[in-house]
Amino acid sequence: MVTRKHIKVQHFDVSLTWAGRYKKVHYSKFFGLSDPLERFQVLQEARGDGGGTVPPHMYNYLKEMHGWKSDGRFKLMEETQVEHIEWIPANQECASAEVEGARQSRDEGDYWCVKLSTGQVLHVDYIWLATGRALDAEKEPLLGDLLRSRPIPLVHGLPVLHTSLRWCDDWEVYVLGAYAALQLGPDAINLAGARVGSLRVFDAVSSNDVVVRHNDDNGVPAAGATKKSESWVCREEDLNPFSLLTDHCAE
């Protein structure tokens, strides 16, 4: 396991001030900010300098695995960067001088040759990437299409939603999760944020004369009264999120 920085160990992925007894005070101040940019700055401060976190018990487990428990099968290499990666097919010479001779300890089969900043060269079968990514609504396939259809302001990649988490006033599209952070706060990506967000959407839908219609066994919407705006709850196997949204919003 290779990490670019030293693993950040803490109980929560946000500052404890947002999870402790005074969290209501902080959220009250956050929701009192009318400028989305100011809210974004608070989000940055609450979540630290970026990157994921690991709870103490899991970090202790990793250290144990690195030591006597794994018998050398697991290694934890912190503050180490990957400098070069090359795929070496079976029975083929390495094309890169940086890892020339790397096949000496590997007799057969395809593998990855990985050179680290420590100078160590690893031969591995699989590489699992857990690097995360920057939030940018314009680069998300679905949200990018929504932006082109109904442009709304962005603050460092985060959409400026209605307080109900609605995309815009004339569109029955709601956003939850990390992309709703400007309205939900630092907990947007956690269970607490999901709960608060779902309640907001429920309240908005309930107060907007929306008829929720269920599909029958054949996937056809069941009969129901028609009002200005409607939402459908589909079977999971029938759901194509973007086609559903575009078909609905085109009405």
XYZ file of N, CA and C in Angstrom:
753
model
N 0.857 -1.186 0.000
C 0.000 0.000 0.000
C 0.893 1.236 0.000
N 0.760 2.044 -1.043
C 1.620 3.212 -1.217
C 0.789 4.474 -1.051
N 1.230 5.381 -0.183
C 0.535 6.655 0.015
C 1.509 7.808 -0.179
N 1.048 8.831 -0.906
C 1.914 9.977 -1.210
C 2.274 10.758 0.040
N 1.333 10.850 0.995
C 1.570 11.562 2.245
C 1.488 10.587 3.414
N 1.792 11.107 4.581
C 1.562 10.320 5.789
C 0.054 10.211 5.987
N -0.438 9.024 6.318
C -1.873 8.805 6.464
C -2.442 9.705 7.556
N -3.518 10.389 7.208
C -4.172 11.299 8.145
C -5.143 10.505 9.016
N -4.882 10.473 10.315
C -5.672 9.664 11.246
C -6.592 10.567 12.066
N -7.892 10.348 11.949
C -8.857 11.049 12.790
C -10.192 10.315 12.720
N -11.032 10.543 13.730
C -12.291 9.814 13.830
C -13.272 10.192 12.730
N -13.273 11.456 12.315
C -14.203 11.923 11.296
C -13.421 12.589 10.170
N -14.033 12.630 8.970
C -13.342 13.271 7.855
C -13.590 14.774 7.803
N -14.215 15.302 8.833
C -14.341 16.753 8.999
C -13.829 17.110 10.384
N -13.576 18.391 10.603
C -13.106 18.837 11.910
C -14.097 18.445 12.999
N -13.572 18.091 14.166
C -14.431 17.662 15.275
C -15.412 18.748 15.705
N -15.094 19.995 15.412
C -16.016 21.073 15.784
C -17.338 20.967 15.032
N -17.327 20.249 13.901
C -18.548 20.073 13.117
C -19.286 18.797 13.502
N -18.712 18.030 14.411
C -19.347 16.781 14.823
C -19.597 16.726 16.325
N -19.116 17.724 17.058
C -19.244 17.729 18.509
C -20.505 18.414 19.000
N -20.475 18.769 20.254
C -21.670 19.318 20.906
C -22.046 20.700 20.396
N -21.086 21.415 19.794
C -21.365 22.767 19.312
C -21.555 22.817 17.792
N -21.823 21.683 17.187
C -21.944 21.657 15.731
C -23.098 22.528 15.229
N -24.166 22.646 16.038
C -25.300 23.471 15.617
C -24.898 24.933 15.473
N -23.970 25.372 16.306
C -23.491 26.753 16.214
C -22.776 26.973 14.887
N -21.921 26.015 14.519
C -21.160 26.140 13.273
C -22.078 26.071 12.056
N -23.049 25.157 12.105
C -23.971 25.065 10.975
C -24.851 26.300 10.866
N -25.207 26.875 11.992
C -26.003 28.095 11.966
C -25.233 29.223 11.280
N -23.946 29.336 11.582
C -23.114 30.353 10.935
C -22.965 30.053 9.443
N -22.807 28.762 9.115
C -22.640 28.374 7.712
C -23.883 28.739 6.907
N -25.051 28.360 7.410
C -26.290 28.639 6.692
C -26.621 30.123 6.682
N -25.998 30.889 7.565
C -26.207 32.330 7.580
C -25.407 33.064 6.522
N -24.465 32.376 5.875
C -23.658 32.982 4.816
C -24.439 32.962 3.511
N -24.615 34.112 2.902
C -25.358 34.195 1.639
C -24.456 34.070 0.420
N -23.165 34.306 0.597
C -22.213 34.241 -0.517
C -21.717 32.804 -0.677
N -21.982 32.146 -1.827
C -21.529 30.768 -2.036
C -20.016 30.607 -1.904
N -19.262 31.641 -2.292
C -17.811 31.561 -2.184
C -17.378 31.479 -0.726
N -18.039 32.240 0.144
C -17.728 32.176 1.570
C -18.066 30.793 2.123
N -19.155 30.223 1.669
C -19.515 28.875 2.109
C -18.464 27.857 1.652
N -17.977 28.040 0.428
C -16.950 27.126 -0.073
C -15.694 27.203 0.780
N -15.313 28.400 1.170
C -14.129 28.565 2.013
C -14.308 27.874 3.360
N -15.517 27.934 3.909
C -15.801 27.234 5.167
C -15.700 25.725 4.961
N -16.196 25.238 3.830
C -16.101 23.808 3.521
C -14.646 23.361 3.477
N -13.802 24.167 2.848
C -12.383 23.838 2.751
C -11.746 23.761 4.130
N -12.078 24.715 4.986
C -11.514 24.729 6.339
C -12.000 23.531 7.151
N -13.265 23.176 6.986
C -13.838 22.076 7.765
C -13.253 20.729 7.373
N -12.925 20.565 6.101
C -12.424 19.282 5.621
C -10.905 19.235 5.563
N -10.247 20.269 6.049
C -8.795 20.243 6.116
C -8.148 20.508 4.774
N -6.924 20.005 4.623
C -6.141 20.282 3.420
C -6.401 19.277 2.317
N -7.511 18.583 2.373
C -7.831 17.624 1.325
C -7.279 16.243 1.636
N -7.730 15.295 0.855
C -7.283 13.925 1.070
C -8.178 13.184 2.033
N -8.122 11.880 1.971
C -8.947 11.055 2.834
C -8.356 10.898 4.221
N -9.169 10.390 5.110
C -8.736 10.138 6.481
C -9.011 8.687 6.843
N -8.335 8.221 7.870
C -8.484 6.848 8.343
C -8.746 6.889 9.845
N -9.775 6.184 10.332
C -10.012 6.167 11.781
C -8.882 5.450 12.502
N -8.637 5.786 13.772
C -7.497 5.219 14.508
C -7.449 3.698 14.512
N -8.592 3.033 14.706
C -8.563 1.572 14.792
C -8.131 0.947 13.473
N -8.500 1.561 12.344
C -8.097 1.016 11.051
C -6.614 1.270 10.787
N -6.126 2.428 11.210
C -4.700 2.704 11.033
C -3.866 1.738 11.866
N -4.310 1.461 13.085
C -3.602 0.491 13.927
C -3.591 -0.885 13.277
N -4.698 -1.226 12.636
C -4.775 -2.520 11.949
C -3.787 -2.572 10.784
N -3.685 -1.469 10.035
C -2.731 -1.415 8.930
C -1.300 -1.572 9.435
N -0.994 -0.935 10.552
C 0.354 -1.038 11.113
C 0.645 -2.465 11.568
N -0.377 -3.120 12.133
C -0.195 -4.511 12.546
C 0.025 -5.406 11.331
N -0.751 -5.169 10.273
C -0.595 -5.953 9.051
C 0.782 -5.739 8.443
N 1.279 -4.514 8.544
C 2.606 -4.209 8.021
C 3.684 -4.944 8.818
N 3.392 -5.215 10.060
C 4.369 -5.869 10.926
C 4.257 -7.377 10.934
N 4.044 -7.926 12.101
C 4.153 -9.372 12.283
C 2.980 -10.150 11.716
N 1.818 -9.537 11.539
C 0.648 -10.310 11.138
C 0.685 -10.771 9.687
N 1.307 -10.011 8.808
C 1.223 -10.319 7.384
C 2.334 -11.224 6.886
N 3.378 -11.428 7.690
C 4.523 -12.235 7.253
C 5.100 -11.715 5.937
N 5.119 -10.403 5.784
C 5.695 -9.813 4.583
C 4.751 -9.712 3.406
N 3.522 -10.199 3.529
C 2.582 -10.157 2.414
C 1.941 -8.787 2.239
N 1.999 -7.950 3.269
C 1.439 -6.603 3.182
C 2.489 -5.607 3.645
N 2.676 -4.556 2.851
C 3.618 -3.508 3.212
C 2.925 -2.158 3.117
N 3.127 -1.340 4.130
C 2.589 0.017 4.153
C 3.735 0.986 3.924
N 3.688 1.705 2.812
C 4.758 2.636 2.451
C 4.185 4.044 2.377
N 4.334 4.798 3.459
C 3.834 6.165 3.512
C 4.884 7.133 2.970
N 4.416 8.318 2.576
C 5.283 9.362 2.024
C 6.152 8.801 0.901
N 5.509 8.067 0.032
C 6.184 7.444 -1.105
C 5.373 7.712 -2.368
N 6.043 8.064 -3.444
C 5.346 8.355 -4.690
C 5.722 7.350 -5.766
N 4.769 7.119 -6.668
C 5.012 6.259 -7.822
C 5.606 7.123 -8.927
N 6.798 6.765 -9.389
C 7.476 7.568 -10.405
C 7.295 7.018 -11.812
N 7.123 5.708 -11.924
C 7.001 5.113 -13.261
C 6.254 3.790 -13.163
N 5.354 3.565 -14.122
C 4.619 2.300 -14.200
C 4.708 1.780 -15.627
N 4.949 0.492 -15.759
C 5.005 -0.112 -17.091
C 4.403 -1.509 -17.054
N 3.578 -1.785 -18.057
C 2.966 -3.107 -18.192
C 3.916 -4.012 -18.974
N 4.291 -5.129 -18.379
C 5.241 -6.051 -18.996
C 4.501 -7.318 -19.427
N 4.246 -7.499 -20.733
C 3.597 -8.726 -21.195
C 4.523 -9.926 -21.021
N 3.930 -11.104 -20.969
C 4.721 -12.323 -20.825
C 5.654 -12.491 -22.019
N 6.878 -12.970 -21.731
C 7.861 -13.256 -22.775
C 8.221 -12.025 -23.610
N 8.201 -10.869 -22.996
C 8.581 -9.655 -23.709
C 9.542 -8.852 -22.857
N 10.556 -8.299 -23.493
C 11.549 -7.527 -22.767
C 10.973 -6.180 -22.340
N 11.470 -5.673 -21.241
C 11.044 -4.366 -20.744
C 11.559 -3.276 -21.680
N 10.675 -2.367 -22.084
C 11.047 -1.339 -23.050
C 11.691 -0.121 -22.403
N 11.535 0.025 -21.114
C 12.027 1.228 -20.440
C 13.349 0.967 -19.740
N 14.282 1.889 -19.930
C 15.572 1.746 -19.261
C 15.431 1.904 -17.755
N 14.379 2.609 -17.319
C 14.204 2.851 -15.887
C 13.966 1.562 -15.119
N 13.361 0.584 -15.785
C 13.056 -0.673 -15.100
C 13.695 -1.845 -15.833
N 14.750 -1.593 -16.567
C 15.445 -2.646 -17.295
C 15.950 -3.704 -16.324
N 15.766 -4.935 -16.680
C 16.201 -6.027 -15.830
C 15.194 -6.413 -14.782
N 14.029 -5.770 -14.793
C 13.021 -6.054 -13.771
C 12.432 -7.448 -13.910
N 12.592 -8.067 -15.087
C 12.023 -9.392 -15.296
C 12.849 -10.484 -14.635
N 13.975 -10.165 -14.107
C 14.865 -11.191 -13.581
C 14.224 -12.010 -12.470
N 13.382 -11.376 -11.639
C 12.776 -12.100 -10.532
C 11.374 -12.600 -10.862
N 10.972 -12.495 -12.132
C 9.636 -12.907 -12.554
C 9.785 -13.787 -13.781
N 9.475 -15.045 -13.654
C 9.757 -15.993 -14.721
C 8.722 -15.972 -15.839
N 7.432 -15.808 -15.510
C 6.405 -15.897 -16.546
C 5.174 -15.080 -16.138
N 4.306 -14.841 -17.141
C 3.066 -14.125 -16.873
C 3.198 -12.616 -17.024
N 2.068 -11.969 -17.320
C 2.040 -10.514 -17.412
C 2.076 -9.900 -16.015
N 2.604 -8.697 -15.913
C 2.606 -8.019 -14.622
C 2.908 -6.533 -14.813
N 2.685 -5.785 -13.756
C 3.024 -4.371 -13.729
C 4.374 -4.186 -13.041
N 5.194 -3.352 -13.645
C 6.474 -2.994 -13.038
C 6.354 -1.550 -12.534
N 6.498 -1.369 -11.231
C 6.253 -0.072 -10.597
C 7.527 0.419 -9.918
N 8.002 1.596 -10.331
C 9.173 2.186 -9.702
C 8.727 3.268 -8.731
N 9.231 3.221 -7.498
C 8.847 4.161 -6.448
C 9.915 5.229 -6.247
N 9.530 6.296 -5.552
C 10.461 7.390 -5.284
C 11.602 6.956 -4.374
N 11.437 5.852 -3.671
C 12.495 5.326 -2.807
C 13.550 4.561 -3.591
N 13.294 4.362 -4.895
C 14.196 3.576 -5.719
C 13.793 2.117 -5.812
N 12.852 1.698 -5.007
C 12.396 0.316 -5.011
C 11.539 0.046 -6.248
N 11.665 -1.152 -6.803
C 10.871 -1.580 -7.953
C 9.984 -2.742 -7.528
N 8.686 -2.602 -7.756
C 7.723 -3.636 -7.382
C 7.187 -4.329 -8.621
N 6.933 -5.629 -8.497
C 6.290 -6.408 -9.553
C 4.929 -6.840 -9.028
N 3.876 -6.342 -9.642
C 2.545 -6.601 -9.099
C 1.598 -7.062 -10.202
N 0.583 -7.830 -9.789
C -0.425 -8.324 -10.728
C -1.551 -7.318 -10.942
N -1.930 -6.621 -9.884
C -3.044 -5.675 -9.962
C -2.667 -4.373 -9.263
N -3.243 -3.279 -9.752
C -3.073 -1.972 -9.120
C -4.460 -1.418 -8.812
N -4.708 -1.179 -7.539
C -5.986 -0.598 -7.115
C -5.750 0.878 -6.807
N -6.438 1.753 -7.533
C -6.276 3.191 -7.350
C -7.319 3.711 -6.366
N -6.854 4.363 -5.316
C -7.751 4.970 -4.331
C -7.347 6.423 -4.142
N -7.183 7.108 -5.260
C -6.626 8.457 -5.240
C -7.686 9.540 -5.117
N -8.964 9.165 -5.248
C -10.010 10.178 -5.195
C -9.976 11.049 -6.439
N -10.780 12.094 -6.421
C -10.791 13.011 -7.559
C -11.378 14.348 -7.127
N -11.058 15.362 -7.899
C -11.580 16.693 -7.604
C -13.022 16.795 -8.087
N -13.851 17.493 -7.310
C -15.247 17.683 -7.690
C -15.354 18.786 -8.735
N -15.969 18.472 -9.850
C -16.189 19.459 -10.899
C -17.416 19.035 -11.693
N -18.524 19.738 -11.484
C -19.781 19.360 -12.131
C -19.665 19.369 -13.651
N -18.830 20.249 -14.202
C -18.691 20.334 -15.657
C -18.081 19.068 -16.245
N -17.296 18.347 -15.452
C -16.625 17.149 -15.952
C -17.423 15.873 -15.701
N -18.527 15.982 -14.972
C -19.387 14.826 -14.746
C -20.326 14.673 -15.942
N -20.421 13.470 -16.523
C -21.268 13.296 -17.715
C -22.702 13.780 -17.519
N -23.357 13.343 -16.447
C -24.752 13.726 -16.231
C -24.884 15.202 -15.883
N -24.088 15.665 -14.901
C -24.192 17.060 -14.481
C -23.736 18.012 -15.583
N -22.764 17.575 -16.377
C -22.325 18.407 -17.495
C -23.451 18.633 -18.494
N -24.233 17.577 -18.767
C -25.383 17.714 -19.662
C -26.444 18.628 -19.054
N -26.638 18.498 -17.741
C -27.602 19.372 -17.071
C -27.175 20.834 -17.166
N -25.890 21.085 -17.000
C -25.378 22.459 -17.074
C -25.587 23.061 -18.460
N -25.404 22.238 -19.475
C -25.606 22.751 -20.832
C -27.087 23.011 -21.116
N -27.956 22.206 -20.512
C -29.394 22.385 -20.723
C -29.967 23.505 -19.869
N -29.538 23.559 -18.615
C -30.014 24.578 -17.677
C -28.814 25.130 -16.907
N -28.090 26.103 -17.473
C -26.888 26.637 -16.810
C -27.215 27.276 -15.460
N -26.398 26.952 -14.466
C -26.486 27.597 -13.156
C -25.060 27.924 -12.710
N -24.889 28.841 -11.761
C -23.531 29.208 -11.318
C -22.803 28.038 -10.659
N -21.489 28.037 -10.811
C -20.619 27.063 -10.150
C -19.614 27.810 -9.286
N -19.263 27.219 -8.166
C -18.204 27.749 -7.304
C -17.175 26.647 -7.113
N -16.044 26.792 -7.790
C -14.987 25.780 -7.746
C -15.550 24.387 -8.047
N -16.381 24.307 -9.064
C -16.923 23.025 -9.508
C -18.203 22.594 -8.840
N -18.615 23.278 -7.771
C -19.841 22.911 -7.056
C -21.008 23.768 -7.545
N -22.145 23.150 -7.865
C -23.292 23.925 -8.335
C -23.951 24.709 -7.205
N -24.414 25.903 -7.532
C -25.145 26.726 -6.569
C -26.626 26.372 -6.711
N -27.101 25.499 -5.839
C -28.460 24.973 -5.915
C -29.433 25.844 -5.134
N -30.717 25.588 -5.354
C -31.753 26.184 -4.519
C -31.648 25.564 -3.129
N -32.171 26.238 -2.116
C -32.086 25.696 -0.758
C -32.761 24.331 -0.632
N -33.705 24.049 -1.517
C -34.381 22.746 -1.513
C -33.553 21.678 -2.213
N -32.367 22.050 -2.708
C -31.458 21.201 -3.482
C -31.945 21.007 -4.913
N -32.891 21.823 -5.314
C -33.392 21.791 -6.687
C -32.385 22.460 -7.611
N -32.237 21.896 -8.812
C -31.256 22.414 -9.759
C -31.569 23.860 -10.140
N -32.800 24.125 -10.544
C -33.232 25.477 -10.863
C -34.745 25.552 -10.706
N -35.281 26.761 -10.731
C -36.688 26.956 -10.390
C -37.648 26.245 -11.336
N -37.292 26.137 -12.607
C -38.237 25.578 -13.571
C -37.916 24.134 -13.949
N -37.139 23.455 -13.077
C -36.758 22.075 -13.409
C -36.850 21.206 -12.171
N -37.555 20.096 -12.279
C -37.721 19.178 -11.148
C -36.544 18.205 -11.062
N -35.365 18.740 -10.820
C -34.155 17.936 -10.664
C -33.503 18.324 -9.344
N -33.203 17.334 -8.511
C -32.616 17.582 -7.193
C -31.268 16.884 -7.091
N -30.358 17.488 -6.352
C -28.990 16.979 -6.229
C -28.681 16.693 -4.762
N -28.119 15.519 -4.509
C -27.669 15.144 -3.167
C -26.194 14.773 -3.215
N -25.588 14.596 -2.059
C -24.195 14.172 -2.001
C -23.227 15.335 -2.020
N -22.002 15.051 -2.455
C -20.934 16.049 -2.408
C -21.264 17.299 -3.209
N -22.002 17.135 -4.308
C -22.317 18.294 -5.143
C -23.396 19.187 -4.534
N -23.941 18.793 -3.403
C -24.904 19.636 -2.688
C -24.266 20.294 -1.468
N -22.945 20.268 -1.386
C -22.243 20.739 -0.186
C -22.467 22.219 0.098
N -22.653 23.044 -0.932
C -22.865 24.469 -0.691
C -24.181 24.730 0.028
N -25.093 23.772 -0.024
C -26.367 23.916 0.672
C -26.454 23.068 1.933
N -25.725 21.952 1.973
C -25.819 21.032 3.113
C -24.688 21.189 4.119
N -23.550 21.731 3.685
C -22.422 21.873 4.594
C -21.425 20.738 4.480
N -20.436 20.699 5.373
C -19.355 19.708 5.295
C -19.825 18.259 5.364
N -20.996 18.011 5.950
C -21.501 16.647 6.083
C -22.211 16.145 4.838
N -22.155 16.880 3.745
C -22.939 16.534 2.556
C -22.668 15.123 2.052
N -21.430 14.653 2.170
C -21.089 13.342 1.619
C -21.280 12.217 2.622
N -21.659 12.552 3.844
C -21.822 11.537 4.882
C -23.289 11.169 5.058
N -23.542 10.188 5.924
C -24.910 9.754 6.181
C -25.762 10.881 6.756
N -25.145 11.693 7.631
C -25.892 12.806 8.214
C -26.354 13.771 7.132
N -25.476 14.065 6.183
C -25.845 14.951 5.088
C -26.894 14.344 4.182
N -26.792 13.030 3.958
C -27.786 12.351 3.128
C -29.166 12.424 3.770
N -29.205 12.293 5.086
C -30.490 12.350 5.797
C -31.104 13.746 5.694
N -30.298 14.770 5.979
C -30.800 16.141 5.905
C -31.225 16.480 4.478
N -30.403 16.068 3.513
C -30.719 16.357 2.119
C -31.994 15.680 1.653
N -32.174 14.417 2.029
C -33.379 13.697 1.610
C -34.631 14.326 2.209
N -34.529 14.838 3.436
C -35.672 15.510 4.054
C -36.010 16.804 3.311
N -34.983 17.522 2.871
C -35.232 18.750 2.113
C -35.946 18.442 0.798
N -35.470 17.408 0.112
C -36.092 17.038 -1.159
C -37.530 16.588 -0.931
N -37.744 15.794 0.110
C -39.098 15.324 0.421
C -40.032 16.498 0.692
N -39.557 17.457 1.490
C -40.382 18.626 1.793
C -40.696 19.421 0.528
N -39.679 19.561 -0.343
C -39.885 20.321 -1.574
C -40.882 19.626 -2.490
N -40.730 18.321 -2.625
C -41.628 17.559 -3.487
C -43.045 17.567 -2.926
N -43.163 17.419 -1.620
C -44.481 17.366 -0.984
C -45.225 18.687 -1.095
N -44.486 19.791 -1.074
C -45.125 21.107 -1.099
C -45.294 21.664 -2.498
N -44.912 20.877 -3.513
C -44.929 21.387 -4.882
C -45.954 20.682 -5.756
N -46.955 20.065 -5.124
C -48.010 19.371 -5.871
C -47.454 18.339 -6.834
N -46.456 17.597 -6.372
C -45.862 16.575 -7.222
C -46.559 15.252 -6.976
N -46.968 14.591 -8.038
C -47.609 13.289 -7.940
C -46.546 12.224 -8.129
N -46.357 11.357 -7.140
C -45.390 10.271 -7.246
C -46.109 9.053 -7.789
N -45.700 8.567 -8.948
C -46.377 7.447 -9.579
C -45.423 6.261 -9.666
N -45.904 5.086 -9.381
C -45.101 3.879 -9.421
C -45.371 3.118 -10.709
N -44.343 2.475 -11.242
C -44.524 1.636 -12.416
C -45.184 0.328 -12.036
N -45.982 -0.218 -12.951
C -46.532 -1.544 -12.721
C -45.502 -2.587 -13.121
N -45.884 -3.860 -13.121
C -44.930 -4.936 -13.401
C -44.369 -4.872 -14.810
N -45.048 -4.200 -15.713
C -44.590 -4.091 -17.094
C -43.773 -2.825 -17.345
N -43.519 -2.074 -16.268
C -42.735 -0.861 -16.415
C -43.524 0.334 -16.889
N -44.865 0.196 -16.939
C -45.717 1.297 -17.385
C -46.194 2.082 -16.171
N -46.080 3.425 -16.184
C -46.550 4.202 -15.038
C -48.014 3.928 -14.742
N -48.306 3.699 -13.484
C -49.679 3.453 -13.086
C -50.505 4.716 -13.249
N -51.798 4.549 -13.429
C -52.681 5.687 -13.647
C -52.686 6.596 -12.430
N -52.737 7.895 -12.664
C -52.766 8.849 -11.561
C -53.123 10.221 -12.068
N -53.490 11.086 -11.166
C -53.857 12.439 -11.571
C -52.644 13.159 -12.127
N -52.875 14.019 -13.087
C -51.796 14.777 -13.706
C -51.826 16.211 -13.199
N -50.697 16.687 -12.679
C -50.591 18.066 -12.231
C -49.424 18.727 -12.952
N -49.052 19.907 -12.499
C -48.019 20.656 -13.203
C -46.711 19.900 -13.298
N -46.327 19.252 -12.227
C -45.053 18.532 -12.221
C -45.270 17.156 -11.642
N -44.575 16.179 -12.180
C -44.723 14.808 -11.746
C -43.352 14.178 -11.566
N -43.268 13.190 -10.701
C -42.050 12.416 -10.530
C -42.423 10.953 -10.606
N -41.504 10.131 -11.084
C -41.750 8.700 -11.196
C -40.770 7.944 -10.320
N -41.248 6.895 -9.678
C -40.384 5.985 -8.945
C -40.355 4.690 -9.737
N -39.206 4.383 -10.341
C -39.117 3.245 -11.251
C -38.432 2.067 -10.585
N -38.636 0.903 -11.191
C -37.855 -0.249 -10.782
C -36.399 0.028 -11.130
N -35.483 -0.443 -10.296
C -34.068 -0.120 -10.492
C -33.581 -0.565 -11.858
N -34.043 -1.743 -12.322
C -33.547 -2.252 -13.594
C -34.078 -1.455 -14.782
N -35.146 -0.645 -14.553
C -35.707 0.159 -15.638
C -35.114 1.558 -15.688
N -34.336 1.908 -14.673
C -33.957 3.306 -14.494
C -32.760 3.684 -15.349
N -32.961 4.646 -16.226
C -31.886 5.307 -16.955
C -31.954 6.764 -16.524
N -31.129 7.168 -15.530
C -31.332 8.466 -14.877
C -31.446 9.636 -15.826
N -30.541 9.730 -16.808
C -30.563 10.937 -17.628
C -31.747 10.962 -18.579
N -32.081 9.798 -19.196
C -33.228 9.784 -20.095
C -34.505 10.062 -19.328
N -34.572 9.569 -18.085
C -35.749 9.826 -17.257
C -35.883 11.314 -16.969
N -34.761 11.954 -16.623
C -34.793 13.374 -16.290
C -35.129 14.223 -17.507
N -34.498 13.896 -18.640
C -34.720 14.718 -19.823
C -36.129 14.545 -20.352
N -36.636 13.305 -20.334
C -38.008 13.078 -20.793
C -38.997 13.821 -19.916
N -38.748 13.773 -18.608
C -39.652 14.412 -17.652
C -39.613 15.932 -17.776
N -38.389 16.466 -17.880
C -38.240 17.921 -17.874
C -38.612 18.543 -19.214
N -38.676 17.720 -20.267
C -39.034 18.249 -21.577
C -40.529 18.506 -21.691
N -41.309 17.962 -20.738
C -42.764 18.131 -20.803
C -43.172 19.580 -20.536
